[in-house]
Amino acid sequence: MKRLSCPFCGSRELEEFLFHKTLPEPGSDAYAAVYERVNRLDDSHEYWQHVHGCRAWLYVRRNPSTGEVHETVLLGGSTP
Amino acid sequence: MSSKLRSGTRLGATQLRFRFDGRDYVGQSGDTAASALLASGVRLLGRSMKYRRPRGLMAAGPEEPNALLTVGTRPLIVPNVPAPQLVLRDGMRLHSQNRWPSLRYDLSSLLQAGGGVFSAGFYYKTFIWPSWRRYETLIRNLAGLGPAPGAADIPVPRIEHLSCDVLVGGGGPAGIAAALAAARAGANVVLCEREPVLGGELDFERATVDGREASDWVAVSLAELAGHGARILAGTAIVGGSDGLVVAHTEPGGLAGKATVYKIRPRRFVIAMGAIERPIAFVDNDRPGVMLLGAAERLLARYGVAAGASAVLFGNHDRLYQAAQRFVAAGIRVRAIVDTRDAGTLERRPALAALRAGMMRAGVDCLVGSAVVAAHGRLEVNGASVARRAAPDERRRIECDLLLVTGGWSPAVHAGLHEGGVRRYAGASAAFVADGQPGWRATTGAARGILELGAVVKDGHAAGALAAQACGAGAAPGIAPVAVGDCEPALEAFWRSPARRAEEKRQFVDLQNDVTVADLRQVLAEGFIDIEHIKRYTALGMGTEQGRTSAVLGAAIVAELKGEELPGVGIARTRPPYHPMTLASLAGHRTGDQLRVLRRTPLYAWHASHRGVLESAGYWMRVRYYRSNGGDATAAGIEEARRVRAHGGIVDGSTLGKIEVAGRDAAAYLDRLYLTKASTIKVGRSKYMINLREDGMVLDDGIVLRLAPDRFLATTSSAHAEHMLAHFEHYRDVEWSGREVALANVTEAWAVIVVAGPSSRATLGMVLGADWPARIGALTHMDFAAAPWQGRELRVLRASFSGELAFELHCRPASAVPLWEALAAAGLPPYGLEALDILRLEKGYLVSSELTGSTTPGDLGMDALVRLGNRCVGRDLLDRPAFQDPARPRLVGLRAADGKAVIVGGAQLTLDARATRPLGYVSSSAYSPAVGEWIALAFVARSVAEGAELIARDPLRGSNTAVRVAPPVHFDAGAERMKS
């Protein structure tokens, strides 16, 4: 997966983005939210940020085995 | 060595001069080094890697295993360029490789006459006693291919980025048909071909396409492609592709041409990279003059070079006869055609019978059910021994000076395997094709195992049309071209000629790595039965050739020796780069200054011109010390620190991270991010704050200024600025979205000059002038004042990182140099990071050595802050029992027990010199001019009391120093100087 589609800026090279972390399971307590993650071969829920672009935080859902991106959501207050 | 001009499809009319191994030769424009040398009668072109056997040209492309040349003049040389890939230039200097002292008389071949010692994996079993290092230099000098260039001054390639709908890899018949179909359908097409001229084998096959000469069709098609706006990259090789990115590379085998690396992002990739001819193994099948059939055909058609005068052809398919026809017509005497297939096969094919009859009438001895069992000659082939397969010991010799071998073709699977995929055995071509490709790539033509021209062109057209359709190009791709060329080869798999056991060590399977049938038998006997292990143990399929001619042959012989079927044995996985690339090409322009970003403060030029020693700290260039203050960092640092306490000094703090936080909810937002409350800061005042990571560890510290009720400036340490900004943005956008908070990274909008020392207030007031002295005089610790200075904004914050009376000036970058120079001229000398560190260490202030990311506020002595603290990020996980463990280290100071010794940073602290479990370690240390001895900050188990004696141990340098636990503040414990 060499490109990511930023909802604000469009399809951009992967180098413009920074992967932050995968999301904890919904309903995790503080400890689990920091230390525990569930690994899925086909469905990964991730936070990325378009650091060399609009600096938007993005929720990305993708298949880590094939690199296929299912969903990219712009997070934060204002919508484009 | 005639100087008459040859004619061929690639040749021009200009004569070119070049030099090979010190002798001068003449070639023509369009020649390759291989064709020019062969035309000049030079047949000995290299020596093999291990056994140093004399070798000549075997192939016509990058699959050439032995004729590898070094181009250029030392130190700017490029090694390992296959001679058939090297397009000749006037004045080119070429050298053969792997020989000493010369190609013809090579002494190293004597050293390696003992074939048994150097069989596969010899370095695991020999040259070990008494120490393998004794042999290493000798073996390294003898091993390998060409020499590496000695100079760093290699031209940097251009990097070009392209996007397109359909990328077609390979400009042969399938590739051109695919590109045409896609372009006609309206797709944006890029066609990439590694040879300088497109057309593939059409230039010697004498084919017709749509009724016209193949070369005409190629020319017309390329013109049509250009008309559709397609981009044609000739002389450009595809080196790898995965994840939607294909990298191609043109590096015209030398330095005069400029290399270009193409990074292509196609929506669809059609792989039409053809099939590579493979040899058959027989005894001494590596002699100069033993060549692949297609190589000789290409030499003849493209370059007008007859590779020999009297040839024997040996193979397992119909094209032998068609090639023989072409050679006879060109005046090369064909002594015999040795066909491994039996008479029964041939009788069933009347068209073939007619061909054979014609050859026999021309005086060619047509043998069936036979094989060439050995080649004769040493520096050149001078004969071949043939025998019937049924009676391999009844050998007879045929005189020849050219022995052309063809075992069929292996589809070029490399490019199709760089991103998963499997190898599927295709029986018709007795080879493997790449299958199970990800959706954006498809293979077509000979690369897919289709060997007959008509079918190849049709398949290419279909693939191109399909790719265009997948990109949404809906126009009509046109009718597939109808091509008629050489017949279907009707190949019957044949891998090696019969041989006696003792002869197997001269039946070569991989000519580049000198892997023989005997090696394969040995490696199986040693238990390496998986093809991947066999590859690594014997080196089969390594080197520049990467198994192009040897992988399938090797696998088939392994299958024969194991008694298994070839599909079960498989071939080893290949990886990019498909062609060798120089490291310079891979690096591109990311070298030297362009490898990492360099950030400079507005005062950089001043520091550089005033003998400041600048070092990179993270991405910033910062002053460590000024050379006028001492010979080295330590001496200068001590002098600069002493001067600040005695009188005063200025330091450049512009790298400090600064984030403005504004909005209605800014105060509440900051309260939740920092351990201490921001909402209680009054306007015009600041506070020292720390924030925590989600797991409770201290993340960073800094000062937060309140500029207005709804506006704050948060400073962060220089190293953490980027991270803190992302941290702030995360909480605003993800965890607590819906709050009205604006964030701005103003790190580079404000230069920071720190004025510290007893004379700082007076000097600063004098320099700033106007009513500044009164304003500064009114500032108490942690207050700030903001007003213009020389027309630009200035904030003066009374805060100290040195423990002296100090002021942090935040000014606009344009004011930085005038302000700094004015302060320096007023008698405040500059100091650097070395002194900064000594000053803060004397006061027990924290930097990254203490804020390591694995220290809690409790570890750092900030229990009071925690007790008063907020419900902020990370607070929840701070209440873990392990953080109260008495063995958990906390921050203390250290002094040498004798008041004199050096305390080494990083030293482990134990109770005595024999204990093995440390109680802690030294995090920072320095000689303190204020105290007159070495001081340190350390982390020591909470159970160790103040005053306890410990040993600081440095196992690397072997020193043990007695130290005493002391308070972390070594100087001016009451902070009198700061509050004065």
mmCIF file with all atom_site columns, N, CA, C and O in Angstrom, chain B residues 837 840-847 849-851 860 890-895 903-907 909 920-926 934-940 966-970:
data_model
loop_
_atom_site.group_PDB
_atom_site.id
_atom_site.type_symbol
_atom_site.label_atom_id
_atom_site.label_alt_id
_atom_site.label_comp_id
_atom_site.label_asym_id
_atom_site.label_entity_id
_atom_site.label_seq_id
_atom_site.pdbx_PDB_ins_code
_atom_site.Cartn_x
_atom_site.Cartn_y
_atom_site.Cartn_z
_atom_site.occupancy
_atom_site.B_iso_or_equiv
_atom_site.pdbx_formal_charge
_atom_site.auth_seq_id
_atom_site.auth_comp_id
_atom_site.auth_asym_id
_atom_site.auth_atom_id
_atom_site.pdbx_PDB_model_num
ATOM 1   N N  . ASP B 1 837 ? 24.496 22.487 30.021 1.00 0.00 ? 837 ASP B N  1
ATOM 2   C CA . ASP B 1 837 ? 24.272 21.242 30.725 1.00 0.00 ? 837 ASP B CA 1
ATOM 3   C C  . ASP B 1 837 ? 24.904 21.272 32.121 1.00 0.00 ? 837 ASP B C  1
ATOM 4   O O  . ASP B 1 837 ? 24.342 20.766 33.085 1.00 0.00 ? 837 ASP B O  1
ATOM 5   N N  . ARG B 1 840 ? 22.664 23.450 34.451 1.00 0.00 ? 840 ARG B N  1
ATOM 6   C CA . ARG B 1 840 ? 21.391 22.852 34.873 1.00 0.00 ? 840 ARG B CA 1
ATOM 7   C C  . ARG B 1 840 ? 21.637 21.652 35.799 1.00 0.00 ? 840 ARG B C  1
ATOM 8   O O  . ARG B 1 840 ? 20.858 21.375 36.699 1.00 0.00 ? 840 ARG B O  1
ATOM 9   N N  . LEU B 1 841 ? 22.794 20.979 35.566 1.00 0.00 ? 841 LEU B N  1
ATOM 10  C CA . LEU B 1 841 ? 23.119 19.815 36.389 1.00 0.00 ? 841 LEU B CA 1
ATOM 11  C C  . LEU B 1 841 ? 23.405 20.252 37.819 1.00 0.00 ? 841 LEU B C  1
ATOM 12  O O  . LEU B 1 841 ? 23.002 19.598 38.782 1.00 0.00 ? 841 LEU B O  1
ATOM 13  N N  . GLU B 1 842 ? 24.080 21.401 37.953 1.00 0.00 ? 842 GLU B N  1
ATOM 14  C CA . GLU B 1 842 ? 24.389 21.918 39.282 1.00 0.00 ? 842 GLU B CA 1
ATOM 15  C C  . GLU B 1 842 ? 23.109 22.197 40.066 1.00 0.00 ? 842 GLU B C  1
ATOM 16  O O  . GLU B 1 842 ? 23.088 22.154 41.297 1.00 0.00 ? 842 GLU B O  1
ATOM 17  N N  . LYS B 1 843 ? 22.014 22.495 39.347 1.00 0.00 ? 843 LYS B N  1
ATOM 18  C CA . LYS B 1 843 ? 20.753 22.820 40.005 1.00 0.00 ? 843 LYS B CA 1
ATOM 19  C C  . LYS B 1 843 ? 19.779 21.647 40.050 1.00 0.00 ? 843 LYS B C  1
ATOM 20  O O  . LYS B 1 843 ? 18.665 21.790 40.540 1.00 0.00 ? 843 LYS B O  1
ATOM 21  N N  . GLY B 1 844 ? 20.182 20.514 39.500 1.00 0.00 ? 844 GLY B N  1
ATOM 22  C CA . GLY B 1 844 ? 19.281 19.361 39.530 1.00 0.00 ? 844 GLY B CA 1
ATOM 23  C C  . GLY B 1 844 ? 18.098 19.478 38.590 1.00 0.00 ? 844 GLY B C  1
ATOM 24  O O  . GLY B 1 844 ? 17.076 18.817 38.782 1.00 0.00 ? 844 GLY B O  1
ATOM 25  N N  . TYR B 1 845 ? 18.199 20.312 37.544 1.00 0.00 ? 845 TYR B N  1
ATOM 26  C CA . TYR B 1 845 ? 17.120 20.408 36.557 1.00 0.00 ? 845 TYR B CA 1
ATOM 27  C C  . TYR B 1 845 ? 17.213 19.223 35.598 1.00 0.00 ? 845 TYR B C  1
ATOM 28  O O  . TYR B 1 845 ? 18.264 18.623 35.433 1.00 0.00 ? 845 TYR B O  1
ATOM 29  N N  . LEU B 1 846 ? 16.077 18.920 34.949 1.00 0.00 ? 846 LEU B N  1
ATOM 30  C CA . LEU B 1 846 ? 15.972 17.667 34.201 1.00 0.00 ? 846 LEU B CA 1
ATOM 31  C C  . LEU B 1 846 ? 16.057 17.849 32.700 1.00 0.00 ? 846 LEU B C  1
ATOM 32  O O  . LEU B 1 846 ? 15.517 18.793 32.146 1.00 0.00 ? 846 LEU B O  1
ATOM 33  N N  . VAL B 1 847 ? 16.773 16.932 32.064 1.00 0.00 ? 847 VAL B N  1
ATOM 34  C CA . VAL B 1 847 ? 16.765 16.881 30.597 1.00 0.00 ? 847 VAL B CA 1
ATOM 35  C C  . VAL B 1 847 ? 16.442 15.435 30.193 1.00 0.00 ? 847 VAL B C  1
ATOM 36  O O  . VAL B 1 847 ? 16.068 14.623 31.027 1.00 0.00 ? 847 VAL B O  1
ATOM 37  N N  . SER B 1 849 ? 18.140 12.901 29.737 1.00 0.00 ? 849 SER B N  1
ATOM 38  C CA . SER B 1 849 ? 18.823 11.817 30.466 1.00 0.00 ? 849 SER B CA 1
ATOM 39  C C  . SER B 1 849 ? 18.013 11.378 31.665 1.00 0.00 ? 849 SER B C  1
ATOM 40  O O  . SER B 1 849 ? 18.120 10.243 32.106 1.00 0.00 ? 849 SER B O  1
ATOM 41  N N  . GLU B 1 850 ? 17.212 12.311 32.200 1.00 0.00 ? 850 GLU B N  1
ATOM 42  C CA . GLU B 1 850 ? 16.353 11.961 33.332 1.00 0.00 ? 850 GLU B CA 1
ATOM 43  C C  . GLU B 1 850 ? 14.927 11.690 32.888 1.00 0.00 ? 850 GLU B C  1
ATOM 44  O O  . GLU B 1 850 ? 14.235 10.850 33.452 1.00 0.00 ? 850 GLU B O  1
ATOM 45  N N  . LEU B 1 851 ? 14.473 12.443 31.884 1.00 0.00 ? 851 LEU B N  1
ATOM 46  C CA . LEU B 1 851 ? 13.123 12.221 31.350 1.00 0.00 ? 851 LEU B CA 1
ATOM 47  C C  . LEU B 1 851 ? 13.239 11.194 30.236 1.00 0.00 ? 851 LEU B C  1
ATOM 48  O O  . LEU B 1 851 ? 13.096 11.496 29.054 1.00 0.00 ? 851 LEU B O  1
ATOM 49  N N  . LEU B 1 860 ? 11.030 11.107 39.873 1.00 0.00 ? 860 LEU B N  1
ATOM 50  C CA . LEU B 1 860 ? 11.745 12.365 39.682 1.00 0.00 ? 860 LEU B CA 1
ATOM 51  C C  . LEU B 1 860 ? 11.575 13.299 40.864 1.00 0.00 ? 860 LEU B C  1
ATOM 52  O O  . LEU B 1 860 ? 11.947 14.461 40.796 1.00 0.00 ? 860 LEU B O  1
ATOM 53  N N  . ARG B 1 890 ? 14.902 6.159  42.180 1.00 0.00 ? 890 ARG B N  1
ATOM 54  C CA . ARG B 1 890 ? 14.426 7.533  42.114 1.00 0.00 ? 890 ARG B CA 1
ATOM 55  C C  . ARG B 1 890 ? 15.614 8.469  41.992 1.00 0.00 ? 890 ARG B C  1
ATOM 56  O O  . ARG B 1 890 ? 16.759 8.079  42.227 1.00 0.00 ? 890 ARG B O  1
ATOM 57  N N  . LEU B 1 891 ? 15.332 9.712  41.655 1.00 0.00 ? 891 LEU B N  1
ATOM 58  C CA . LEU B 1 891 ? 16.379 10.684 41.347 1.00 0.00 ? 891 LEU B CA 1
ATOM 59  C C  . LEU B 1 891 ? 17.115 11.141 42.604 1.00 0.00 ? 891 LEU B C  1
ATOM 60  O O  . LEU B 1 891 ? 16.498 11.515 43.590 1.00 0.00 ? 891 LEU B O  1
ATOM 61  N N  . VAL B 1 892 ? 18.434 11.048 42.553 1.00 0.00 ? 892 VAL B N  1
ATOM 62  C CA . VAL B 1 892 ? 19.271 11.575 43.634 1.00 0.00 ? 892 VAL B CA 1
ATOM 63  C C  . VAL B 1 892 ? 20.459 12.277 43.011 1.00 0.00 ? 892 VAL B C  1
ATOM 64  O O  . VAL B 1 892 ? 20.678 12.197 41.809 1.00 0.00 ? 892 VAL B O  1
ATOM 65  N N  . GLY B 1 893 ? 21.246 12.956 43.869 1.00 0.00 ? 893 GLY B N  1
ATOM 66  C CA . GLY B 1 893 ? 22.519 13.508 43.421 1.00 0.00 ? 893 GLY B CA 1
ATOM 67  C C  . GLY B 1 893 ? 23.644 12.608 43.904 1.00 0.00 ? 893 GLY B C  1
ATOM 68  O O  . GLY B 1 893 ? 23.450 11.774 44.804 1.00 0.00 ? 893 GLY B O  1
ATOM 69  N N  . LEU B 1 894 ? 24.814 12.751 43.292 1.00 0.00 ? 894 LEU B N  1
ATOM 70  C CA . LEU B 1 894 ? 25.978 11.983 43.719 1.00 0.00 ? 894 LEU B CA 1
ATOM 71  C C  . LEU B 1 894 ? 27.183 12.896 43.830 1.00 0.00 ? 894 LEU B C  1
ATOM 72  O O  . LEU B 1 894 ? 27.331 13.826 43.032 1.00 0.00 ? 894 LEU B O  1
ATOM 73  N N  . ARG B 1 895 ? 28.050 12.624 44.828 1.00 0.00 ? 895 ARG B N  1
ATOM 74  C CA . ARG B 1 895 ? 29.351 13.283 44.923 1.00 0.00 ? 895 ARG B CA 1
ATOM 75  C C  . ARG B 1 895 ? 30.397 12.205 45.088 1.00 0.00 ? 895 ARG B C  1
ATOM 76  O O  . ARG B 1 895 ? 30.124 11.165 45.666 1.00 0.00 ? 895 ARG B O  1
ATOM 77  N N  . ILE B 1 903 ? 33.232 11.056 38.092 1.00 0.00 ? 903 ILE B N  1
ATOM 78  C CA . ILE B 1 903 ? 32.050 10.177 38.092 1.00 0.00 ? 903 ILE B CA 1
ATOM 79  C C  . ILE B 1 903 ? 31.630 9.989  36.633 1.00 0.00 ? 903 ILE B C  1
ATOM 80  O O  . ILE B 1 903 ? 31.376 10.954 35.908 1.00 0.00 ? 903 ILE B O  1
ATOM 81  N N  . VAL B 1 904 ? 31.578 8.738  36.193 1.00 0.00 ? 904 VAL B N  1
ATOM 82  C CA . VAL B 1 904 ? 31.317 8.459  34.776 1.00 0.00 ? 904 VAL B CA 1
ATOM 83  C C  . VAL B 1 904 ? 29.814 8.343  34.520 1.00 0.00 ? 904 VAL B C  1
ATOM 84  O O  . VAL B 1 904 ? 29.119 7.597  35.215 1.00 0.00 ? 904 VAL B O  1
ATOM 85  N N  . GLY B 1 905 ? 29.312 9.046  33.530 1.00 0.00 ? 905 GLY B N  1
ATOM 86  C CA . GLY B 1 905 ? 27.894 8.956  33.171 1.00 0.00 ? 905 GLY B CA 1
ATOM 87  C C  . GLY B 1 905 ? 27.567 7.545  32.699 1.00 0.00 ? 905 GLY B C  1
ATOM 88  O O  . GLY B 1 905 ? 28.332 6.950  31.956 1.00 0.00 ? 905 GLY B O  1
ATOM 89  N N  . GLY B 1 906 ? 26.463 6.998  33.152 1.00 0.00 ? 906 GLY B N  1
ATOM 90  C CA . GLY B 1 906 ? 26.072 5.653  32.761 1.00 0.00 ? 906 GLY B CA 1
ATOM 91  C C  . GLY B 1 906 ? 26.621 4.579  33.662 1.00 0.00 ? 906 GLY B C  1
ATOM 92  O O  . GLY B 1 906 ? 26.286 3.406  33.515 1.00 0.00 ? 906 GLY B O  1
ATOM 93  N N  . ALA B 1 907 ? 27.481 4.946  34.621 1.00 0.00 ? 907 ALA B N  1
ATOM 94  C CA . ALA B 1 907 ? 28.051 3.943  35.523 1.00 0.00 ? 907 ALA B CA 1
ATOM 95  C C  . ALA B 1 907 ? 26.938 3.285  36.330 1.00 0.00 ? 907 ALA B C  1
ATOM 96  O O  . ALA B 1 907 ? 25.970 3.927  36.721 1.00 0.00 ? 907 ALA B O  1
ATOM 97  N N  . LEU B 1 909 ? 25.485 1.539  39.721 1.00 0.00 ? 909 LEU B N  1
ATOM 98  C CA . LEU B 1 909 ? 25.719 1.801  41.147 1.00 0.00 ? 909 LEU B CA 1
ATOM 99  C C  . LEU B 1 909 ? 25.413 0.545  41.946 1.00 0.00 ? 909 LEU B C  1
ATOM 100 O O  . LEU B 1 909 ? 24.318 -0.025 41.842 1.00 0.00 ? 909 LEU B O  1
ATOM 101 N N  . GLY B 1 920 ? 21.121 1.042  40.796 1.00 0.00 ? 920 GLY B N  1
ATOM 102 C CA . GLY B 1 920 ? 20.737 2.197  39.979 1.00 0.00 ? 920 GLY B CA 1
ATOM 103 C C  . GLY B 1 920 ? 21.867 2.529  39.025 1.00 0.00 ? 920 GLY B C  1
ATOM 104 O O  . GLY B 1 920 ? 22.777 1.725  38.821 1.00 0.00 ? 920 GLY B O  1
ATOM 105 N N  . TYR B 1 921 ? 21.790 3.715  38.427 1.00 0.00 ? 921 TYR B N  1
ATOM 106 C CA . TYR B 1 921 ? 22.841 4.112  37.496 1.00 0.00 ? 921 TYR B CA 1
ATOM 107 C C  . TYR B 1 921 ? 22.969 5.630  37.482 1.00 0.00 ? 921 TYR B C  1
ATOM 108 O O  . TYR B 1 921 ? 22.064 6.346  37.919 1.00 0.00 ? 921 TYR B O  1
ATOM 109 N N  . VAL B 1 922 ? 24.086 6.110  36.960 1.00 0.00 ? 922 VAL B N  1
ATOM 110 C CA . VAL B 1 922 ? 24.344 7.553  36.861 1.00 0.00 ? 922 VAL B CA 1
ATOM 111 C C  . VAL B 1 922 ? 23.714 8.056  35.570 1.00 0.00 ? 922 VAL B C  1
ATOM 112 O O  . VAL B 1 922 ? 24.044 7.579  34.496 1.00 0.00 ? 922 VAL B O  1
ATOM 113 N N  . SER B 1 923 ? 22.800 9.043  35.651 1.00 0.00 ? 923 SER B N  1
ATOM 114 C CA . SER B 1 923 ? 22.129 9.507  34.425 1.00 0.00 ? 923 SER B CA 1
ATOM 115 C C  . SER B 1 923 ? 22.858 10.691 33.783 1.00 0.00 ? 923 SER B C  1
ATOM 116 O O  . SER B 1 923 ? 22.882 10.806 32.573 1.00 0.00 ? 923 SER B O  1
ATOM 117 N N  . SER B 1 924 ? 23.409 11.595 34.537 1.00 0.00 ? 924 SER B N  1
ATOM 118 C CA . SER B 1 924 ? 24.222 12.688 33.963 1.00 0.00 ? 924 SER B CA 1
ATOM 119 C C  . SER B 1 924 ? 25.343 13.009 34.924 1.00 0.00 ? 924 SER B C  1
ATOM 120 O O  . SER B 1 924 ? 25.157 12.934 36.140 1.00 0.00 ? 924 SER B O  1
ATOM 121 N N  . SER B 1 925 ? 26.477 13.429 34.396 1.00 0.00 ? 925 SER B N  1
ATOM 122 C CA . SER B 1 925 ? 27.568 13.843 35.277 1.00 0.00 ? 925 SER B CA 1
ATOM 123 C C  . SER B 1 925 ? 28.406 14.900 34.592 1.00 0.00 ? 925 SER B C  1
ATOM 124 O O  . SER B 1 925 ? 28.422 14.981 33.351 1.00 0.00 ? 925 SER B O  1
ATOM 125 N N  . ALA B 1 926 ? 29.084 15.724 35.364 1.00 0.00 ? 926 ALA B N  1
ATOM 126 C CA . ALA B 1 926 ? 29.972 16.747 34.799 1.00 0.00 ? 926 ALA B CA 1
ATOM 127 C C  . ALA B 1 926 ? 30.863 17.272 35.913 1.00 0.00 ? 926 ALA B C  1
ATOM 128 O O  . ALA B 1 926 ? 30.537 17.146 37.104 1.00 0.00 ? 926 ALA B O  1
ATOM 129 N N  . TRP B 1 934 ? 33.514 16.888 40.757 1.00 0.00 ? 934 TRP B N  1
ATOM 130 C CA . TRP B 1 934 ? 32.546 16.230 39.876 1.00 0.00 ? 934 TRP B CA 1
ATOM 131 C C  . TRP B 1 934 ? 31.226 16.024 40.616 1.00 0.00 ? 934 TRP B C  1
ATOM 132 O O  . TRP B 1 934 ? 31.196 15.665 41.780 1.00 0.00 ? 934 TRP B O  1
ATOM 133 N N  . ILE B 1 935 ? 30.129 16.261 39.892 1.00 0.00 ? 935 ILE B N  1
ATOM 134 C CA . ILE B 1 935 ? 28.787 16.041 40.434 1.00 0.00 ? 935 ILE B CA 1
ATOM 135 C C  . ILE B 1 935 ? 28.009 15.170 39.464 1.00 0.00 ? 935 ILE B C  1
ATOM 136 O O  . ILE B 1 935 ? 28.408 15.040 38.301 1.00 0.00 ? 935 ILE B O  1
ATOM 137 N N  . ALA B 1 936 ? 26.938 14.593 39.965 1.00 0.00 ? 936 ALA B N  1
ATOM 138 C CA . ALA B 1 936 ? 26.137 13.754 39.069 1.00 0.00 ? 936 ALA B CA 1
ATOM 139 C C  . ALA B 1 936 ? 24.695 13.718 39.544 1.00 0.00 ? 936 ALA B C  1
ATOM 140 O O  . ALA B 1 936 ? 24.396 14.012 40.702 1.00 0.00 ? 936 ALA B O  1
ATOM 141 N N  . LEU B 1 937 ? 23.821 13.365 38.617 1.00 0.00 ? 937 LEU B N  1
ATOM 142 C CA . LEU B 1 937 ? 22.450 12.986 38.939 1.00 0.00 ? 937 LEU B CA 1
ATOM 143 C C  . LEU B 1 937 ? 22.348 11.499 38.640 1.00 0.00 ? 937 LEU B C  1
ATOM 144 O O  . LEU B 1 937 ? 22.935 11.014 37.667 1.00 0.00 ? 937 LEU B O  1
ATOM 145 N N  . ALA B 1 938 ? 21.623 10.795 39.495 1.00 0.00 ? 938 ALA B N  1
ATOM 146 C CA . ALA B 1 938 ? 21.534 9.348  39.304 1.00 0.00 ? 938 ALA B CA 1
ATOM 147 C C  . ALA B 1 938 ? 20.164 8.867  39.744 1.00 0.00 ? 938 ALA B C  1
ATOM 148 O O  . ALA B 1 938 ? 19.419 9.579  40.419 1.00 0.00 ? 938 ALA B O  1
ATOM 149 N N  . PHE B 1 939 ? 19.848 7.663  39.320 1.00 0.00 ? 939 PHE B N  1
ATOM 150 C CA . PHE B 1 939 ? 18.640 6.996  39.792 1.00 0.00 ? 939 PHE B CA 1
ATOM 151 C C  . PHE B 1 939 ? 19.071 5.842  40.684 1.00 0.00 ? 939 PHE B C  1
ATOM 152 O O  . PHE B 1 939 ? 19.849 4.986  40.253 1.00 0.00 ? 939 PHE B O  1
ATOM 153 N N  . VAL B 1 940 ? 18.594 5.845  41.906 1.00 0.00 ? 940 VAL B N  1
ATOM 154 C CA . VAL B 1 940 ? 18.991 4.827  42.870 1.00 0.00 ? 940 VAL B CA 1
ATOM 155 C C  . VAL B 1 940 ? 17.731 4.324  43.574 1.00 0.00 ? 940 VAL B C  1
ATOM 156 O O  . VAL B 1 940 ? 16.793 5.088  43.793 1.00 0.00 ? 940 VAL B O  1
ATOM 157 N N  . ALA B 1 966 ? 23.671 12.211 47.540 1.00 0.00 ? 966 ALA B N  1
ATOM 158 C CA . ALA B 1 966 ? 23.520 13.594 47.994 1.00 0.00 ? 966 ALA B CA 1
ATOM 159 C C  . ALA B 1 966 ? 22.196 14.132 47.447 1.00 0.00 ? 966 ALA B C  1
ATOM 160 O O  . ALA B 1 966 ? 21.559 13.472 46.620 1.00 0.00 ? 966 ALA B O  1
ATOM 161 N N  . PRO B 1 967 ? 21.771 15.322 47.897 1.00 0.00 ? 967 PRO B N  1
ATOM 162 C CA . PRO B 1 967 ? 20.563 15.892 47.290 1.00 0.00 ? 967 PRO B CA 1
ATOM 163 C C  . PRO B 1 967 ? 20.807 16.186 45.812 1.00 0.00 ? 967 PRO B C  1
ATOM 164 O O  . PRO B 1 967 ? 21.943 16.503 45.428 1.00 0.00 ? 967 PRO B O  1
ATOM 165 N N  . PRO B 1 968 ? 19.764 16.163 44.991 1.00 0.00 ? 968 PRO B N  1
ATOM 166 C CA . PRO B 1 968 ? 19.976 16.405 43.564 1.00 0.00 ? 968 PRO B CA 1
ATOM 167 C C  . PRO B 1 968 ? 20.359 17.857 43.242 1.00 0.00 ? 968 PRO B C  1
ATOM 168 O O  . PRO B 1 968 ? 20.896 18.117 42.191 1.00 0.00 ? 968 PRO B O  1
ATOM 169 N N  . VAL B 1 969 ? 20.096 18.773 44.156 1.00 0.00 ? 969 VAL B N  1
ATOM 170 C CA . VAL B 1 969 ? 20.510 20.158 43.897 1.00 0.00 ? 969 VAL B CA 1
ATOM 171 C C  . VAL B 1 969 ? 21.881 20.352 44.528 1.00 0.00 ? 969 VAL B C  1
ATOM 172 O O  . VAL B 1 969 ? 22.025 20.298 45.750 1.00 0.00 ? 969 VAL B O  1
ATOM 173 N N  . HIS B 1 970 ? 22.903 20.553 43.701 1.00 0.00 ? 970 HIS B N  1
ATOM 174 C CA . HIS B 1 970 ? 24.279 20.590 44.217 1.00 0.00 ? 970 HIS B CA 1
ATOM 175 C C  . HIS B 1 970 ? 24.726 21.984 44.593 1.00 0.00 ? 970 HIS B C  1
ATOM 176 O O  . HIS B 1 970 ? 25.711 22.149 45.309 1.00 0.00 ? 970 HIS B O  1
#
